[in-house]
Amino acid sequence: MGAPPSVLDTLGALALAGWTVAMWAAVAVLAYANRGPVRPWVYRAAAAQIFLGILGQLGHVQEHVAQVGYWVGNPNAPAWMTPWGTGLADGFGQLDRSKPSLGMEILHFTGNLLFLTGIVGVMLITHRAVRSKARKWARMGVWTQGFHGLEHLVLMLTVWLGAPRAIGLSTWFGLLDPGPGLWTYRIWWHFVANVVGSVIFAIAVYHLWRERDRIAATHRPAAAGSEPGVEPALTR
């Protein structure tokens, strides 16, 4: 089962889990707030959530970039993780140390949940700007990343429930035996999924920046003779 994780590994895993839970709690609060009258603080809170989601995905996607970089130099070697990724996986793995890969599966599932909150943040901030291009790209991102997150949920649960290896699309439903074929397929599958999701998120944020004045206007209280939260006419 290996050496026990360090205190730093444990604290890092707890911090990442806490960050993710807090982000999803914020999603619930913002979604509820959007159901009522216009509240100017929702715009600022959603913008902060998007920013934190960007930071989370930068940390997440660099792990996949590093794994692919290692694969290029060592295509027949087992999948590799960065030292900080390994530490976090060890911290999460304390939940059941009899399953060596469980911590890694939990880590990647958590990373994808964190990424998804950022994209959902774009949906929340554009709640009343229904013609926004940022909203259209964010909706695409929610579907794409939602599917990717579901894949990681299945991988994590199958390991946790005792399957001899993770079962999902990225492991060819568990039919690929451990070895270079499985490692290569899974590394590149998740790399491509994360790059595609990151590009969609980046395009959504780009349009959000371009449309920021119009979107911000939907979060302001109504002026005399106007209806609150009505999207201004398109100017771009």
C-alpha atoms as one frame of an Amber mdcrd trajectory, in Angstrom:
protein
   0.000   0.000   0.000   3.059   2.247   0.113   4.170   4.857   2.598   1.467
   6.957   4.259   0.923  10.412   2.738   2.509  13.446   4.327   0.630  16.078
   6.288   1.075  18.433   3.322  -0.514  15.865   0.982  -3.493  15.560   3.313
  -3.916  19.313   3.729  -3.641  19.826  -0.029  -6.342  17.252  -0.738  -8.613
  18.762   1.919  -8.049  22.261   0.534  -8.853  21.177  -3.029 -11.968  19.318
  -1.885 -13.053  22.329   0.178 -12.484  24.682  -2.742 -14.614  22.498  -5.006
 -17.444  22.185  -2.475 -17.398  25.961  -1.908 -17.589  26.593  -5.656 -20.616
  24.344  -6.049 -22.245  25.966  -3.032 -21.720  29.301  -4.791 -23.362  27.876
  -7.924 -26.436  26.971  -5.870 -26.603  30.411  -4.226 -26.172  32.282  -7.519
 -28.691  30.108  -9.341 -31.233  30.753  -6.588 -30.491  34.491  -6.590 -31.017
  34.651 -10.367 -34.572  33.381  -9.937 -35.651  36.530  -8.125 -35.328  40.252
  -8.855 -32.108  41.721 -10.215 -29.334  41.703  -7.616 -26.187  43.642  -8.613
 -23.956  41.515  -6.361 -24.675  38.456  -8.495 -22.621  39.935 -11.341 -19.548
  40.424  -9.150 -19.917  37.047  -7.447 -20.325  35.204 -10.749 -17.301  37.024
 -12.190 -15.250  35.907  -9.174 -16.437  32.343  -9.656 -15.423  32.387 -13.328
 -11.976  33.690 -12.381 -11.520  30.950  -9.764 -12.724  28.389 -12.298 -10.067
  29.595 -14.739  -7.381  29.201 -12.066  -8.634  25.711 -11.261  -8.571  24.618
 -14.887  -5.095  26.041 -15.451  -3.871  23.828 -12.636  -5.853  20.875 -13.956
  -4.901  21.070 -17.623  -1.190  21.522 -16.893  -1.250  18.049 -15.328  -2.520
  16.571 -18.574  -0.009  18.562 -20.616   2.784  17.285 -18.363   1.557  13.705
 -18.734   1.555  13.962 -22.519   5.002  15.567 -22.436   6.311  12.664 -20.373
   4.623  10.167 -22.724   6.381  11.695 -25.746   9.736  10.856 -24.172   8.575
   7.579 -22.600   5.739   6.108 -24.696   6.044   2.624 -23.199   6.270   3.717
 -19.557   3.354   3.755 -17.106   1.373   6.994 -16.934   3.207   9.666 -14.966
   1.945  12.422 -12.677   3.651  15.598 -11.505   4.980  15.615  -7.911   2.162
  17.909  -6.764  -0.423  15.782  -8.563   0.987  12.662  -6.944   0.885  14.333
  -3.521  -2.753  15.331  -3.925  -3.641  11.846  -5.183  -1.920  10.338  -2.149
  -3.938  12.644   0.088  -7.228  11.598  -1.497  -6.147   7.961  -1.541  -6.369
   7.785   2.247 -10.076   7.151   1.835  -9.189   3.560   0.906  -5.508   2.729
   0.748  -6.255  -0.813  -0.446  -7.041   0.647  -3.893  -3.816   2.277  -5.181
  -5.418   4.155  -8.089  -8.393   5.534  -6.157  -6.661   8.737  -5.079  -5.741
   9.563  -8.666  -9.300   8.955  -9.846 -10.711  11.169  -7.072  -8.186  13.895
  -7.896  -9.138  14.031 -11.565 -12.850  13.883 -10.799 -12.432  16.787  -8.375
 -10.436  18.746 -10.949 -13.186  18.309 -13.514 -15.872  19.372 -11.045 -13.872
  22.520 -10.341 -13.469  23.214 -14.055 -17.203  22.788 -14.606 -18.055  25.431
 -11.993 -16.175  28.028 -14.036 -18.173  27.280 -17.176 -21.410  27.232 -15.179
 -20.370  30.642 -13.861 -20.576  32.013 -17.412 -24.095  30.606 -17.690 -25.046
  32.273 -14.407 -23.616  35.687 -15.256 -25.398  35.660 -18.643 -28.682  34.414
 -17.177 -30.578  37.451 -18.484 -28.405  37.997 -21.576 -29.950  35.165 -23.545
 -28.590  36.402 -26.915 -25.042  36.507 -25.637 -22.393  34.628 -27.613 -20.662
  33.937 -24.313 -23.768  32.105 -23.137 -23.934  29.999 -26.305 -20.318  28.898
 -25.930 -20.763  28.305 -22.208 -23.760  26.072 -22.883 -21.609  24.061 -25.273
 -18.933  23.893 -22.587 -21.382  22.673 -19.954 -22.436  19.794 -22.199 -18.862
  18.938 -23.181 -17.392  19.182 -19.701 -20.456  17.597 -18.149 -19.864  14.509
 -20.277 -16.172  14.509 -19.390 -17.007  14.851 -15.707 -19.445  11.943 -15.978
 -16.630   9.841 -17.458 -14.438  10.636 -14.458 -17.308   9.861 -12.076 -17.685
   6.407 -13.640 -13.922   5.782 -13.544 -13.780   6.781  -9.874 -16.828   4.794
  -8.770 -15.802   1.596 -10.548 -12.432   1.639  -8.777 -14.023   2.567  -5.454
 -16.554  -0.258  -5.747 -13.812  -2.819  -6.306 -13.426  -3.252 -10.070  -9.963
  -4.604 -10.951  -9.437  -1.569 -13.189 -11.318   1.646 -13.945 -14.186   1.174
 -16.396 -15.094   3.934 -18.839 -14.693   5.176 -22.384 -11.090   6.144 -21.689
 -10.216   2.581 -20.661 -12.275   0.951 -23.420 -14.717  -0.146 -20.710 -11.988
  -2.008 -18.834 -11.200  -4.311 -21.752  -7.682  -2.960 -22.333  -5.102  -4.764
 -20.249  -2.579  -2.653 -18.320   0.308  -1.759 -20.584   1.459   0.812 -23.175
  -1.762   0.475 -25.170  -4.001   1.370 -22.236  -1.673   4.095 -20.939  -1.381
   5.731 -24.365  -5.101   5.615 -25.079  -6.118   6.992 -21.694  -3.452   9.734
 -21.563  -4.371  11.091 -24.979  -8.131  10.653 -24.466  -8.135  12.872 -21.396
  -5.618  15.316 -22.873  -7.822  15.917 -25.920 -10.970  16.164 -23.773  -9.348
  18.774 -21.539  -7.905  20.793 -24.408 -11.272  20.869 -26.203 -13.042  21.890
 -23.008 -10.438  24.535 -22.230 -10.697  26.046 -25.719 -14.489  26.250 -25.466
 -14.179  27.866 -22.024 -11.602  30.341 -23.360 -13.876  31.337 -26.253 -16.796
  31.806 -23.851 -14.648  34.043 -21.612 -13.430  35.985 -24.657 -17.006  36.779
 -25.699 -17.884  37.524 -22.087 -15.168  40.181 -22.031 -16.375  41.702 -25.307
 -19.986  41.760 -24.122 -19.225  42.782 -20.548 -20.998  46.154 -20.702 -24.197
  44.675 -22.107 -24.153  41.768 -19.672 -23.419  44.045 -16.716 -26.440  46.159
 -17.686 -28.742  43.175 -17.143 -27.616  43.076 -13.495 -28.485  46.701 -12.718
 -31.719  47.793 -11.049 -34.322  49.182 -13.421 -34.107  52.791 -14.457 -37.278
  54.858 -14.548 -39.633  53.573 -17.207 -37.633  50.422 -17.975 -37.920  46.795
 -16.993 -35.239  45.343 -14.695 -32.894  42.737 -16.061 -33.872  43.221 -19.715
 -31.020  42.666 -22.098 -30.067  45.824 -24.047 -30.160  45.687 -27.800 -27.127
  44.176 -29.473 -24.506  46.785 -30.288 -21.751  44.523 -31.598
